[in-house]
């Protein structure tokens, strides 16, 4: 009898704990919604609008630098075919580097200050963004039909004209795919900039964690997710627009043949 009562009491306690956990979860969701929909949350230097602008600024800066570095090197590697293994191997090493550990190391060796804090944060984000851009550019150039390149040379195209007028347009969809991947990775990781006293959405995550304001933390995470979805859709549209019609039709036909087999 006592064992049955004990078991029943344990079951009731478990149900009460589950109900309390659910209630806490709903409370966090409600707090996040109230924070996101409050006009006061969007105003001021620490408002959501300003933090989003800062976050996108960090992302654009790092991705822009990565595009300059990755596309330039990727074009050389993809066009000539030289050093492909070494370059892609090095980019793989960059992918494996611990972001937060590298950020901490750079912050320690670079003088303190808000301006100086932007330097290690940008370096870390650039290191994260270069590999997908580099790999996509090299792959896109390498995938260009050699017969097309030879035909361009046969009609008198210089090496520069072959690269800019033939290879680059054909490789552009793959290249934009690499930039798309880099942007999304940087956008999600740029929250670490807050660890060095910078702004962005990471500011909400760090400050709210200190005071256990989980509603704001959830709201900030949702903002990053929405930004990722919106910008991903923009890049997907850009990829589609720059894909030559012949290539798009060929890819569609190949997909259809594969589905029929």
PDB file of N, CA and C in Angstrom, residues 103-197:
ATOM      1  N   UNK A 103      39.246  34.216 -31.510  1.00  0.00           N
ATOM      2  CA  UNK A 103      38.822  35.570 -31.155  1.00  0.00           C
ATOM      3  C   UNK A 103      39.469  36.009 -29.844  1.00  0.00           C
ATOM      4  N   UNK A 104      39.485  35.119 -28.874  1.00  0.00           N
ATOM      5  CA  UNK A 104      40.102  35.433 -27.579  1.00  0.00           C
ATOM      6  C   UNK A 104      41.595  35.690 -27.727  1.00  0.00           C
ATOM      7  N   UNK A 105      42.264  34.866 -28.518  1.00  0.00           N
ATOM      8  CA  UNK A 105      43.703  35.025 -28.733  1.00  0.00           C
ATOM      9  C   UNK A 105      44.018  36.367 -29.387  1.00  0.00           C
ATOM     10  N   UNK A 106      43.279  36.711 -30.434  1.00  0.00           N
ATOM     11  CA  UNK A 106      43.528  37.978 -31.132  1.00  0.00           C
ATOM     12  C   UNK A 106      43.204  39.175 -30.240  1.00  0.00           C
ATOM     13  N   UNK A 107      42.162  39.041 -29.426  1.00  0.00           N
ATOM     14  CA  UNK A 107      41.803  40.138 -28.523  1.00  0.00           C
ATOM     15  C   UNK A 107      42.895  40.402 -27.500  1.00  0.00           C
ATOM     16  N   UNK A 108      43.620  39.356 -27.125  1.00  0.00           N
ATOM     17  CA  UNK A 108      44.686  39.510 -26.130  1.00  0.00           C
ATOM     18  C   UNK A 108      45.930  40.181 -26.704  1.00  0.00           C
ATOM     19  N   UNK A 109      46.177  39.989 -27.997  1.00  0.00           N
ATOM     20  CA  UNK A 109      47.403  40.543 -28.582  1.00  0.00           C
ATOM     21  C   UNK A 109      47.177  41.883 -29.283  1.00  0.00           C
ATOM     22  N   UNK A 110      45.908  42.296 -29.411  1.00  0.00           N
ATOM     23  CA  UNK A 110      45.595  43.582 -30.033  1.00  0.00           C
ATOM     24  C   UNK A 110      45.177  44.554 -28.933  1.00  0.00           C
ATOM     25  N   UNK A 111      45.666  45.795 -28.951  1.00  0.00           N
ATOM     26  CA  UNK A 111      45.335  46.763 -27.900  1.00  0.00           C
ATOM     27  C   UNK A 111      43.836  46.916 -27.704  1.00  0.00           C
ATOM     28  N   UNK A 112      43.447  47.226 -26.476  1.00  0.00           N
ATOM     29  CA  UNK A 112      42.034  47.329 -26.129  1.00  0.00           C
ATOM     30  C   UNK A 112      41.413  48.576 -26.751  1.00  0.00           C
ATOM     31  N   UNK A 113      40.091  48.570 -26.821  1.00  0.00           N
ATOM     32  CA  UNK A 113      39.361  49.702 -27.372  1.00  0.00           C
ATOM     33  C   UNK A 113      38.302  49.220 -28.340  1.00  0.00           C
ATOM     34  N   UNK A 114      37.245  50.024 -28.512  1.00  0.00           N
ATOM     35  CA  UNK A 114      36.154  49.610 -29.387  1.00  0.00           C
ATOM     36  C   UNK A 114      36.632  49.470 -30.825  1.00  0.00           C
ATOM     37  N   UNK A 115      37.436  50.448 -31.292  1.00  0.00           N
ATOM     38  CA  UNK A 115      37.939  50.373 -32.656  1.00  0.00           C
ATOM     39  C   UNK A 115      38.834  49.164 -32.833  1.00  0.00           C
ATOM     40  N   UNK A 116      39.709  48.947 -31.865  1.00  0.00           N
ATOM     41  CA  UNK A 116      40.604  47.798 -31.943  1.00  0.00           C
ATOM     42  C   UNK A 116      39.841  46.491 -31.819  1.00  0.00           C
ATOM     43  N   UNK A 117      38.732  46.488 -31.075  1.00  0.00           N
ATOM     44  CA  UNK A 117      37.939  45.264 -30.911  1.00  0.00           C
ATOM     45  C   UNK A 117      37.342  44.810 -32.229  1.00  0.00           C
ATOM     46  N   UNK A 118      37.099  45.763 -33.122  1.00  0.00           N
ATOM     47  CA  UNK A 118      36.536  45.406 -34.420  1.00  0.00           C
ATOM     48  C   UNK A 118      37.536  44.614 -35.261  1.00  0.00           C
ATOM     49  N   UNK A 119      38.825  44.837 -35.033  1.00  0.00           N
ATOM     50  CA  UNK A 119      39.855  44.168 -35.833  1.00  0.00           C
ATOM     51  C   UNK A 119      39.870  42.663 -35.601  1.00  0.00           C
ATOM     52  N   UNK A 120      40.019  42.184 -34.356  1.00  0.00           N
ATOM     53  CA  UNK A 120      40.009  40.729 -34.170  1.00  0.00           C
ATOM     54  C   UNK A 120      38.686  40.088 -34.565  1.00  0.00           C
ATOM     55  N   UNK A 121      37.576  40.776 -34.305  1.00  0.00           N
ATOM     56  CA  UNK A 121      36.274  40.221 -34.682  1.00  0.00           C
ATOM     57  C   UNK A 121      36.174  40.062 -36.192  1.00  0.00           C
ATOM     58  N   UNK A 122      36.640  41.073 -36.926  1.00  0.00           N
ATOM     59  CA  UNK A 122      36.588  41.006 -38.385  1.00  0.00           C
ATOM     60  C   UNK A 122      37.522  39.928 -38.921  1.00  0.00           C
ATOM     61  N   UNK A 123      38.715  39.826 -38.349  1.00  0.00           N
ATOM     62  CA  UNK A 123      39.668  38.802 -38.792  1.00  0.00           C
ATOM     63  C   UNK A 123      39.071  37.408 -38.630  1.00  0.00           C
ATOM     64  N   UNK A 124      38.478  37.159 -37.481  1.00  0.00           N
ATOM     65  CA  UNK A 124      37.878  35.842 -37.217  1.00  0.00           C
ATOM     66  C   UNK A 124      36.747  35.551 -38.201  1.00  0.00           C
ATOM     67  N   UNK A 125      35.903  36.529 -38.453  1.00  0.00           N
ATOM     68  CA  UNK A 125      34.781  36.325 -39.366  1.00  0.00           C
ATOM     69  C   UNK A 125      35.252  36.165 -40.808  1.00  0.00           C
ATOM     70  N   UNK A 126      36.306  36.876 -41.182  1.00  0.00           N
ATOM     71  CA  UNK A 126      36.870  36.718 -42.530  1.00  0.00           C
ATOM     72  C   UNK A 126      37.438  35.318 -42.706  1.00  0.00           C
ATOM     73  N   UNK A 127      38.152  34.835 -41.698  1.00  0.00           N
ATOM     74  CA  UNK A 127      38.703  33.471 -41.752  1.00  0.00           C
ATOM     75  C   UNK A 127      37.579  32.452 -41.918  1.00  0.00           C
ATOM     76  N   UNK A 128      36.453  32.720 -41.298  1.00  0.00           N
ATOM     77  CA  UNK A 128      35.304  31.827 -41.416  1.00  0.00           C
ATOM     78  C   UNK A 128      34.671  31.898 -42.804  1.00  0.00           C
ATOM     79  N   UNK A 129      34.712  33.079 -43.426  1.00  0.00           N
ATOM     80  CA  UNK A 129      34.009  33.288 -44.691  1.00  0.00           C
ATOM     81  C   UNK A 129      34.830  32.949 -45.926  1.00  0.00           C
ATOM     82  N   UNK A 130      36.144  33.018 -45.836  1.00  0.00           N
ATOM     83  CA  UNK A 130      36.982  32.794 -47.021  1.00  0.00           C
ATOM     84  C   UNK A 130      36.835  31.388 -47.608  1.00  0.00           C
ATOM     85  N   UNK A 131      36.874  30.310 -46.810  1.00  0.00           N
ATOM     86  CA  UNK A 131      36.842  28.960 -47.394  1.00  0.00           C
ATOM     87  C   UNK A 131      35.675  28.679 -48.333  1.00  0.00           C
ATOM     88  N   UNK A 132      34.416  28.964 -47.969  1.00  0.00           N
ATOM     89  CA  UNK A 132      33.335  28.672 -48.916  1.00  0.00           C
ATOM     90  C   UNK A 132      33.403  29.504 -50.188  1.00  0.00           C
ATOM     91  N   UNK A 133      33.841  30.761 -50.073  1.00  0.00           N
ATOM     92  CA  UNK A 133      33.965  31.605 -51.266  1.00  0.00           C
ATOM     93  C   UNK A 133      35.081  31.088 -52.164  1.00  0.00           C
ATOM     94  N   UNK A 134      36.210  30.769 -51.576  1.00  0.00           N
ATOM     95  CA  UNK A 134      37.356  30.262 -52.326  1.00  0.00           C
ATOM     96  C   UNK A 134      37.025  28.942 -53.010  1.00  0.00           C
ATOM     97  N   UNK A 135      36.438  28.018 -52.266  1.00  0.00           N
ATOM     98  CA  UNK A 135      36.117  26.702 -52.824  1.00  0.00           C
ATOM     99  C   UNK A 135      35.093  26.808 -53.949  1.00  0.00           C
ATOM    100  N   UNK A 136      34.080  27.643 -53.762  1.00  0.00           N
ATOM    101  CA  UNK A 136      33.041  27.786 -54.778  1.00  0.00           C
ATOM    102  C   UNK A 136      33.586  28.443 -56.044  1.00  0.00           C
ATOM    103  N   UNK A 137      34.423  29.463 -55.882  1.00  0.00           N
ATOM    104  CA  UNK A 137      35.001  30.137 -57.049  1.00  0.00           C
ATOM    105  C   UNK A 137      35.889  29.196 -57.842  1.00  0.00           C
ATOM    106  N   UNK A 138      36.767  28.481 -57.154  1.00  0.00           N
ATOM    107  CA  UNK A 138      37.651  27.535 -57.832  1.00  0.00           C
ATOM    108  C   UNK A 138      36.853  26.445 -58.524  1.00  0.00           C
ATOM    109  N   UNK A 139      35.827  25.935 -57.857  1.00  0.00           N
ATOM    110  CA  UNK A 139      35.001  24.877 -58.447  1.00  0.00           C
ATOM    111  C   UNK A 139      34.221  25.395 -59.649  1.00  0.00           C
ATOM    112  N   UNK A 140      33.701  26.617 -59.538  1.00  0.00           N
ATOM    113  CA  UNK A 140      32.949  27.186 -60.644  1.00  0.00           C
ATOM    114  C   UNK A 140      33.798  27.390 -61.882  1.00  0.00           C
ATOM    115  N   UNK A 141      35.003  27.908 -61.716  1.00  0.00           N
ATOM    116  CA  UNK A 141      35.901  28.113 -62.859  1.00  0.00           C
ATOM    117  C   UNK A 141      36.367  26.782 -63.433  1.00  0.00           C
ATOM    118  N   UNK A 142      36.660  25.828 -62.556  1.00  0.00           N
ATOM    119  CA  UNK A 142      37.131  24.524 -63.032  1.00  0.00           C
ATOM    120  C   UNK A 142      36.045  23.774 -63.791  1.00  0.00           C
ATOM    121  N   UNK A 143      34.777  24.071 -63.495  1.00  0.00           N
ATOM    122  CA  UNK A 143      33.672  23.355 -64.133  1.00  0.00           C
ATOM    123  C   UNK A 143      33.314  23.901 -65.512  1.00  0.00           C
ATOM    124  N   UNK A 144      33.880  25.039 -65.888  1.00  0.00           N
ATOM    125  CA  UNK A 144      33.589  25.609 -67.203  1.00  0.00           C
ATOM    126  C   UNK A 144      34.105  24.667 -68.289  1.00  0.00           C
ATOM    127  N   UNK A 145      33.274  24.416 -69.277  1.00  0.00           N
ATOM    128  CA  UNK A 145      33.633  23.507 -70.370  1.00  0.00           C
ATOM    129  C   UNK A 145      34.882  24.019 -71.089  1.00  0.00           C
ATOM    130  N   UNK A 146      35.899  23.183 -71.155  1.00  0.00           N
ATOM    131  CA  UNK A 146      37.155  23.585 -71.806  1.00  0.00           C
ATOM    132  C   UNK A 146      36.950  23.875 -73.288  1.00  0.00           C
ATOM    133  N   UNK A 147      35.963  23.216 -73.901  1.00  0.00           N
ATOM    134  CA  UNK A 147      35.700  23.470 -75.321  1.00  0.00           C
ATOM    135  C   UNK A 147      35.238  24.908 -75.528  1.00  0.00           C
ATOM    136  N   UNK A 148      34.471  25.418 -74.583  1.00  0.00           N
ATOM    137  CA  UNK A 148      34.014  26.805 -74.660  1.00  0.00           C
ATOM    138  C   UNK A 148      35.191  27.767 -74.533  1.00  0.00           C
ATOM    139  N   UNK A 149      36.097  27.465 -73.621  1.00  0.00           N
ATOM    140  CA  UNK A 149      37.293  28.291 -73.438  1.00  0.00           C
ATOM    141  C   UNK A 149      38.167  28.250 -74.687  1.00  0.00           C
ATOM    142  N   UNK A 150      38.360  27.065 -75.238  1.00  0.00           N
ATOM    143  CA  UNK A 150      39.182  26.927 -76.448  1.00  0.00           C
ATOM    144  C   UNK A 150      38.560  27.677 -77.620  1.00  0.00           C
ATOM    145  N   UNK A 151      37.234  27.647 -77.715  1.00  0.00           N
ATOM    146  CA  UNK A 151      36.556  28.363 -78.796  1.00  0.00           C
ATOM    147  C   UNK A 151      36.755  29.868 -78.654  1.00  0.00           C
ATOM    148  N   UNK A 152      36.712  30.360 -77.430  1.00  0.00           N
ATOM    149  CA  UNK A 152      36.929  31.789 -77.196  1.00  0.00           C
ATOM    150  C   UNK A 152      38.345  32.190 -77.580  1.00  0.00           C
ATOM    151  N   UNK A 153      39.301  31.355 -77.243  1.00  0.00           N
ATOM    152  CA  UNK A 153      40.686  31.644 -77.607  1.00  0.00           C
ATOM    153  C   UNK A 153      40.880  31.577 -79.120  1.00  0.00           C
ATOM    154  N   UNK A 154      40.149  30.697 -79.763  1.00  0.00           N
ATOM    155  CA  UNK A 154      40.295  30.531 -81.207  1.00  0.00           C
ATOM    156  C   UNK A 154      39.824  31.762 -81.974  1.00  0.00           C
ATOM    157  N   UNK A 155      38.865  32.500 -81.400  1.00  0.00           N
ATOM    158  CA  UNK A 155      38.377  33.701 -82.080  1.00  0.00           C
ATOM    159  C   UNK A 155      39.138  34.951 -81.641  1.00  0.00           C
ATOM    160  N   UNK A 156      40.219  34.762 -80.881  1.00  0.00           N
ATOM    161  CA  UNK A 156      41.093  35.880 -80.553  1.00  0.00           C
ATOM    162  C   UNK A 156      40.950  36.466 -79.167  1.00  0.00           C
ATOM    163  N   UNK A 157      40.228  35.810 -78.270  1.00  0.00           N
ATOM    164  CA  UNK A 157      40.100  36.322 -76.906  1.00  0.00           C
ATOM    165  C   UNK A 157      41.439  36.221 -76.181  1.00  0.00           C
ATOM    166  N   UNK A 158      41.779  37.287 -75.464  1.00  0.00           N
ATOM    167  CA  UNK A 158      42.967  37.241 -74.618  1.00  0.00           C
ATOM    168  C   UNK A 158      42.643  36.463 -73.341  1.00  0.00           C
ATOM    169  N   UNK A 159      43.685  36.191 -72.549  1.00  0.00           N
ATOM    170  CA  UNK A 159      43.456  35.469 -71.290  1.00  0.00           C
ATOM    171  C   UNK A 159      42.509  36.244 -70.384  1.00  0.00           C
ATOM    172  N   UNK A 160      42.697  37.554 -70.334  1.00  0.00           N
ATOM    173  CA  UNK A 160      41.824  38.380 -69.497  1.00  0.00           C
ATOM    174  C   UNK A 160      40.383  38.328 -69.989  1.00  0.00           C
ATOM    175  N   UNK A 161      40.194  38.371 -71.299  1.00  0.00           N
ATOM    176  CA  UNK A 161      38.846  38.309 -71.851  1.00  0.00           C
ATOM    177  C   UNK A 161      38.199  36.954 -71.606  1.00  0.00           C
ATOM    178  N   UNK A 162      38.995  35.903 -71.685  1.00  0.00           N
ATOM    179  CA  UNK A 162      38.468  34.561 -71.414  1.00  0.00           C
ATOM    180  C   UNK A 162      37.962  34.479 -69.979  1.00  0.00           C
ATOM    181  N   UNK A 163      38.759  35.022 -69.059  1.00  0.00           N
ATOM    182  CA  UNK A 163      38.392  34.961 -67.641  1.00  0.00           C
ATOM    183  C   UNK A 163      37.148  35.801 -67.357  1.00  0.00           C
ATOM    184  N   UNK A 164      37.135  37.043 -67.836  1.00  0.00           N
ATOM    185  CA  UNK A 164      36.056  37.967 -67.479  1.00  0.00           C
ATOM    186  C   UNK A 164      34.792  37.792 -68.316  1.00  0.00           C
ATOM    187  N   UNK A 165      34.940  37.369 -69.572  1.00  0.00           N
ATOM    188  CA  UNK A 165      33.786  37.301 -70.470  1.00  0.00           C
ATOM    189  C   UNK A 165      33.237  35.894 -70.668  1.00  0.00           C
ATOM    190  N   UNK A 166      34.024  34.888 -70.346  1.00  0.00           N
ATOM    191  CA  UNK A 166      33.584  33.504 -70.564  1.00  0.00           C
ATOM    192  C   UNK A 166      33.482  32.745 -69.239  1.00  0.00           C
ATOM    193  N   UNK A 167      34.607  32.625 -68.554  1.00  0.00           N
ATOM    194  CA  UNK A 167      34.628  31.793 -67.348  1.00  0.00           C
ATOM    195  C   UNK A 167      33.835  32.405 -66.191  1.00  0.00           C
ATOM    196  N   UNK A 168      34.024  33.697 -65.950  1.00  0.00           N
ATOM    197  CA  UNK A 168      33.349  34.328 -64.815  1.00  0.00           C
ATOM    198  C   UNK A 168      31.826  34.279 -64.929  1.00  0.00           C
ATOM    199  N   UNK A 169      31.233  34.646 -66.081  1.00  0.00           N
ATOM    200  CA  UNK A 169      29.767  34.557 -66.172  1.00  0.00           C
ATOM    201  C   UNK A 169      29.236  33.143 -65.967  1.00  0.00           C
ATOM    202  N   UNK A 170      29.962  32.145 -66.489  1.00  0.00           N
ATOM    203  CA  UNK A 170      29.506  30.766 -66.339  1.00  0.00           C
ATOM    204  C   UNK A 170      29.694  30.253 -64.911  1.00  0.00           C
ATOM    205  N   UNK A 171      30.724  30.766 -64.236  1.00  0.00           N
ATOM    206  CA  UNK A 171      30.993  30.328 -62.860  1.00  0.00           C
ATOM    207  C   UNK A 171      30.214  31.132 -61.825  1.00  0.00           C
ATOM    208  N   UNK A 172      29.572  32.215 -62.261  1.00  0.00           N
ATOM    209  CA  UNK A 172      28.928  33.136 -61.320  1.00  0.00           C
ATOM    210  C   UNK A 172      27.865  32.481 -60.427  1.00  0.00           C
ATOM    211  N   UNK A 173      27.003  31.602 -60.945  1.00  0.00           N
ATOM    212  CA  UNK A 173      26.017  30.974 -60.048  1.00  0.00           C
ATOM    213  C   UNK A 173      26.661  30.199 -58.907  1.00  0.00           C
ATOM    214  N   UNK A 174      27.724  29.447 -59.215  1.00  0.00           N
ATOM    215  CA  UNK A 174      28.419  28.686 -58.176  1.00  0.00           C
ATOM    216  C   UNK A 174      29.122  29.638 -57.217  1.00  0.00           C
ATOM    217  N   UNK A 175      29.707  30.701 -57.766  1.00  0.00           N
ATOM    218  CA  UNK A 175      30.407  31.691 -56.940  1.00  0.00           C
ATOM    219  C   UNK A 175      29.440  32.339 -55.948  1.00  0.00           C
ATOM    220  N   UNK A 176      28.269  32.732 -56.444  1.00  0.00           N
ATOM    221  CA  UNK A 176      27.280  33.352 -55.556  1.00  0.00           C
ATOM    222  C   UNK A 176      26.814  32.356 -54.501  1.00  0.00           C
ATOM    223  N   UNK A 177      26.765  31.080 -54.871  1.00  0.00           N
ATOM    224  CA  UNK A 177      26.433  30.061 -53.881  1.00  0.00           C
ATOM    225  C   UNK A 177      27.445  30.030 -52.748  1.00  0.00           C
ATOM    226  N   UNK A 178      28.717  30.212 -53.080  1.00  0.00           N
ATOM    227  CA  UNK A 178      29.751  30.267 -52.050  1.00  0.00           C
ATOM    228  C   UNK A 178      29.621  31.498 -51.174  1.00  0.00           C
ATOM    229  N   UNK A 179      29.324  32.636 -51.802  1.00  0.00           N
ATOM    230  CA  UNK A 179      29.121  33.875 -51.037  1.00  0.00           C
ATOM    231  C   UNK A 179      27.895  33.736 -50.133  1.00  0.00           C
ATOM    232  N   UNK A 180      26.889  33.090 -50.657  1.00  0.00           N
ATOM    233  CA  UNK A 180      25.668  32.838 -49.873  1.00  0.00           C
ATOM    234  C   UNK A 180      25.979  32.023 -48.621  1.00  0.00           C
ATOM    235  N   UNK A 181      26.748  30.966 -48.799  1.00  0.00           N
ATOM    236  CA  UNK A 181      27.134  30.126 -47.660  1.00  0.00           C
ATOM    237  C   UNK A 181      27.976  30.913 -46.659  1.00  0.00           C
ATOM    238  N   UNK A 182      28.924  31.703 -47.178  1.00  0.00           N
ATOM    239  CA  UNK A 182      29.786  32.503 -46.305  1.00  0.00           C
ATOM    240  C   UNK A 182      28.975  33.530 -45.521  1.00  0.00           C
ATOM    241  N   UNK A 183      28.064  34.205 -46.201  1.00  0.00           N
ATOM    242  CA  UNK A 183      27.238  35.222 -45.539  1.00  0.00           C
ATOM    243  C   UNK A 183      26.437  34.621 -44.390  1.00  0.00           C
ATOM    244  N   UNK A 184      25.812  33.485 -44.637  1.00  0.00           N
ATOM    245  CA  UNK A 184      24.979  32.864 -43.604  1.00  0.00           C
ATOM    246  C   UNK A 184      25.815  32.414 -42.410  1.00  0.00           C
ATOM    247  N   UNK A 185      27.007  31.884 -42.676  1.00  0.00           N
ATOM    248  CA  UNK A 185      27.883  31.472 -41.576  1.00  0.00           C
ATOM    249  C   UNK A 185      28.324  32.672 -40.741  1.00  0.00           C
ATOM    250  N   UNK A 186      28.697  33.746 -41.429  1.00  0.00           N
ATOM    251  CA  UNK A 186      29.147  34.946 -40.715  1.00  0.00           C
ATOM    252  C   UNK A 186      27.986  35.588 -39.957  1.00  0.00           C
ATOM    253  N   UNK A 187      26.824  35.636 -40.582  1.00  0.00           N
ATOM    254  CA  UNK A 187      25.650  36.233 -39.942  1.00  0.00           C
ATOM    255  C   UNK A 187      25.321  35.531 -38.628  1.00  0.00           C
ATOM    256  N   UNK A 188      25.431  34.208 -38.632  1.00  0.00           N
ATOM    257  CA  UNK A 188      25.133  33.445 -37.419  1.00  0.00           C
ATOM    258  C   UNK A 188      26.236  33.573 -36.377  1.00  0.00           C
ATOM    259  N   UNK A 189      27.473  33.758 -36.840  1.00  0.00           N
ATOM    260  CA  UNK A 189      28.617  33.768 -35.922  1.00  0.00           C
ATOM    261  C   UNK A 189      28.971  35.168 -35.439  1.00  0.00           C
ATOM    262  N   UNK A 190      28.473  36.198 -36.112  1.00  0.00           N
ATOM    263  CA  UNK A 190      28.823  37.578 -35.748  1.00  0.00           C
ATOM    264  C   UNK A 190      28.369  37.950 -34.344  1.00  0.00           C
ATOM    265  N   UNK A 191      27.549  37.121 -33.736  1.00  0.00           N
ATOM    266  CA  UNK A 191      27.134  37.378 -32.354  1.00  0.00           C
ATOM    267  C   UNK A 191      28.324  37.365 -31.392  1.00  0.00           C
ATOM    268  N   UNK A 192      29.421  36.696 -31.780  1.00  0.00           N
ATOM    269  CA  UNK A 192      30.589  36.624 -30.890  1.00  0.00           C
ATOM    270  C   UNK A 192      31.261  37.983 -30.740  1.00  0.00           C
ATOM    271  N   UNK A 193      30.948  38.930 -31.635  1.00  0.00           N
ATOM    272  CA  UNK A 193      31.547  40.265 -31.529  1.00  0.00           C
ATOM    273  C   UNK A 193      31.208  40.922 -30.199  1.00  0.00           C
ATOM    274  N   UNK A 194      30.076  40.542 -29.622  1.00  0.00           N
ATOM    275  CA  UNK A 194      29.661  41.129 -28.344  1.00  0.00           C
ATOM    276  C   UNK A 194      30.621  40.773 -27.217  1.00  0.00           C
ATOM    277  N   UNK A 195      31.350  39.679 -27.345  1.00  0.00           N
ATOM    278  CA  UNK A 195      32.303  39.296 -26.300  1.00  0.00           C
ATOM    279  C   UNK A 195      33.428  40.314 -26.161  1.00  0.00           C
ATOM    280  N   UNK A 196      33.660  41.100 -27.214  1.00  0.00           N
ATOM    281  CA  UNK A 196      34.717  42.112 -27.170  1.00  0.00           C
ATOM    282  C   UNK A 196      34.156  43.507 -26.921  1.00  0.00           C
ATOM    283  N   UNK A 197      32.896  43.586 -26.553  1.00  0.00           N
ATOM    284  CA  UNK A 197      32.295  44.878 -26.251  1.00  0.00           C
ATOM    285  C   UNK A 197      31.662  45.559 -27.442  1.00  0.00           C
TER     286      UNK A 197
END
